[in-house]
């Protein structure tokens, strides 16, 4: 299992170092620094040198590294790394060099808690938060009581939930968040379009509620044999939170679970068929001789006019030898950013069905070595509320509890793109 | 300069401050966009007012350079850099040159634009611009630049107005250009002019020029031959007369760098014949050795001394390996190889190897054999390597067993990098100095089993060759190989040797117990499964030979062929099939026997091993003047390289002559017994003469007149022009002569770098040497005298040529024939009438008689000019005999020519002028036909003159 855990900064300096076992010395960190951080050729997240394997995950210029001498389950080790990152995020917001330095005591406490002798332990955020706190120490009596509860909870049937939760108002919020990935060729054909979705849930429910959840997922629909329902969505793969009863899902395709208290990610899924593209971008880019490039780009919102796309940002690449760009836009603002060799066009809001246009000319200077411009793709970021690109809809969410209280359920949809909605020209 | 460029400082500070690479990239992108914008704007309107001044251009180009140095790609600003070069401000020009040398590679198209600006800077009077331009040329060094600008660089170097530092840089720039593009520089044409700078007042210039000349002289030995005298003279002045400024003394050693270079330069040339030079050189070397006799406390002082000393020892060895100097140096070297300092040990061993490579007797070295063998275990690998080289060089038949044994022992623990070379050397030594063949076979087999992978194929090929060619050895070799094969782990090379030798000679030992055919077969076959396909196919051939000689194991062998018929390897399969059918023929068939006849001896051939070893020595810098190995090897190499230099087209490839020849000896072709060096040998001797360049002789009516007069008189003017006057006084005694040459400076400035050299066409017959090295300065309006010793060894027919070159503003050189004819060495003899005619008859007619009839003019009175005739004849040192011929107009004379080699040659002359016919008959009889013809030619020419 994991023998050591490190966090490195960009330069390869050790920020956090924890040895779970005695088979390594602290100097193993130098090996990683030399072999991985200073070696720009290394792309693989797993490096095996001799009998030592380094697993690393990069986040915000930090390397989160696990080292092992055994033939450990790689997926498990990576899950551990990602889990650490999400825990750290929930504890102190951003995970970067500064926050790690500011919270190093807390981090040591956390990594000691979530792993024993290199074996991953309970890493449920809500549970952790109940006994690893950032606030000052609570009075000893309560602390003793709390700690006894923790033991029963951690060893009980639902280790992710305490039994004695009480709310005046029983509410459950479901957020369906989809990220659209697109790459479109210069001719307008879709090369790749898929949706990464996750369903985030916030449950404020008393007692030990039993929830049932239904989607317009093809598997479920077919199972119910309603016969070729048109709005069925094909999900490629689903991953569930540990609270979901998988054997029930396998046999009857129902998602039933006892939710943890507070916020958690209920499931993740991927969909590759019938992806609706919320924004249609039609670029016309011409190189005029060797001294000018003209741009003509239109963006069309491809959804009902009641909805709107917000925070739309287009990054339109310019040749590397651009001297300046002259932009004309009707909506939003466009500006040449030489630091990144792009023109950034920001549109605060596009109503459904609306079309915006952009036209510009970029002046070029002559260069020594004449190179063909690589024409990197246009990158679009946006957010559309109450729309799912995959067409997924939550059909029902039922809550059963012994006390049979009434609960209020909220469902929200969001489709967004950031960094991977790309159109070539 | 950077201090006042705020923008640049800020830019650099920003980049330094960037925490991550992405930020740095962003900052650079932004800056480059800004620069692009600025340059574009400038481009579009620079004709009008040019809103970008020099300062801004400089600043932006500096930013571009900085970005480029950081490793980013830069593709703007080249044009601006080119523009900056032509700026008049130093700082802008400097940045421009910096950009050009950094941003542009040598094949860049932009360099064409720069060439003219650089030329302008070279032509300028401002030394600083000159230097910048020279730097740029040396740094970029493209062939285009070399072609266009080498003339200008040369001009800067030779110009009398150039500052010393410009000269230094110019010399080094030329050196760099020559190294990169040897063909561009007319090395031979510039030879005299360049060598004359070796007399410069400034030692710095001399060092630089000497470096240049070292490179040039290596490839153009003859053209630069003048530098020999210069180098000796300079060494003499440095070492003996202490003529150097204090700034050039490094820890009290006068300019050790220059000394080393000069000593090295002298090693490129064959030892001089000139006794004066030799004695001066001897004195210099002696002084150097004496100076370094006592080691000083100071490390730097020691280093400098040793550097010079080692080079001096090398030169001493080069000059004459048996001189007492070398004896002294051998003692010094012995001290060095046991020194505490690694560097000294290294150099000591290296120089000792040089000595071993040249010396006739290795005795002095053998005394230190123990120390040298100990050096094989030195902690420094380079010292170990030198020790190996030295042992290799000093090995001979007496100590070969000891040395080879020691090397073999060391091989087992030696560094892997060293092993391959060691194996080759051991193999060569064993072969070369083997006292007995048994020892040879033992050692080589031991070598193969010890070194394994490091043994090249050549080694075992050679073993097989030698065993095959030596009949007495075969049985013994078969036994030893068999014993070696029995050991549990054997190397593949050993299996190959075993396969071959047992196949050929296994039957010789088959009757002894323990060597029966079956045992041989089992031992060999047990190894085959670990071998690669080529070895297995060799083993199959062994088996078919055995089928022939050992019928008793035929079934087993056939069984093996049978099995191999199904292997996948095509070669093995084919062999197996062929051998199988060959072996399964009926017993009384003759085919098998005929096929398996014993191998005939190999034709004698050069060992491929030496070729292989030499191929390993690549030389990249200054040529070595010797190679490792004994004396014969060096002699052989010398002969080879001599051939190579005479061979066609060799001067172009000059730098590789040493290795070139040996490279060509491909291993396989040398095994096939081809003599690849034959093309070199075919070069006819006539090329030798043409390769020695004779200086062009000055001509002119007065020169001719002066010369002719001097032929028959002892003193007079030889040459005169506006600058110098050359006069001659001569004295002859037997075969020796002494000429006092008076050189007069007629102008009011000193003639510097004054060089006079004698060129003798036929040095076998006539030798001419200066009594001492001539001074190199001729002060205004004075005369200097130089004594020239001449010696006549045989009859000769051409005049020696005196070349005088000097610097009087420009470099000038005058070549004139010296009036040294064969008749100068004649002494007149008095003979009576009877004696004369008796000898005249004894000599007889042609070919020992030479006769000519030619027209003459009469003097004003219509009479024969008898006085003049007498003068000419007696001027040629012939005694006129009064009462021999009855006709008073006829002249009869006799003389004896003294030569040191051919002895005395008698010479008789008869001159019969005829007033009426205006003709004259001249007859010369001599015991040597060459002398007769020569004397006739000389005298006829003088008499004919006024006709």
CSV table of C-alpha atoms in Angstrom, one decimal, chain B residues 56 62 64 83 143 198 208 235 260 277 585 733 879:
chain,number,residue,atom,x,y,z
B,56,UNK,CA,14.8,52.3,-28.8
B,62,UNK,CA,18.5,43.7,-26.5
B,64,UNK,CA,14.9,40.1,-28.2
B,83,UNK,CA,20.6,47.9,-39.1
B,143,UNK,CA,31.9,30.0,-45.5
B,198,UNK,CA,56.6,36.4,-35.8
B,208,UNK,CA,48.6,34.7,-31.7
B,235,UNK,CA,63.3,31.0,-28.5
B,260,UNK,CA,55.3,25.8,-25.8
B,277,UNK,CA,70.4,26.5,-35.9
B,585,UNK,CA,27.7,-40.2,-50.0
B,733,UNK,CA,90.0,27.4,-50.2
B,879,UNK,CA,95.8,28.8,-64.3
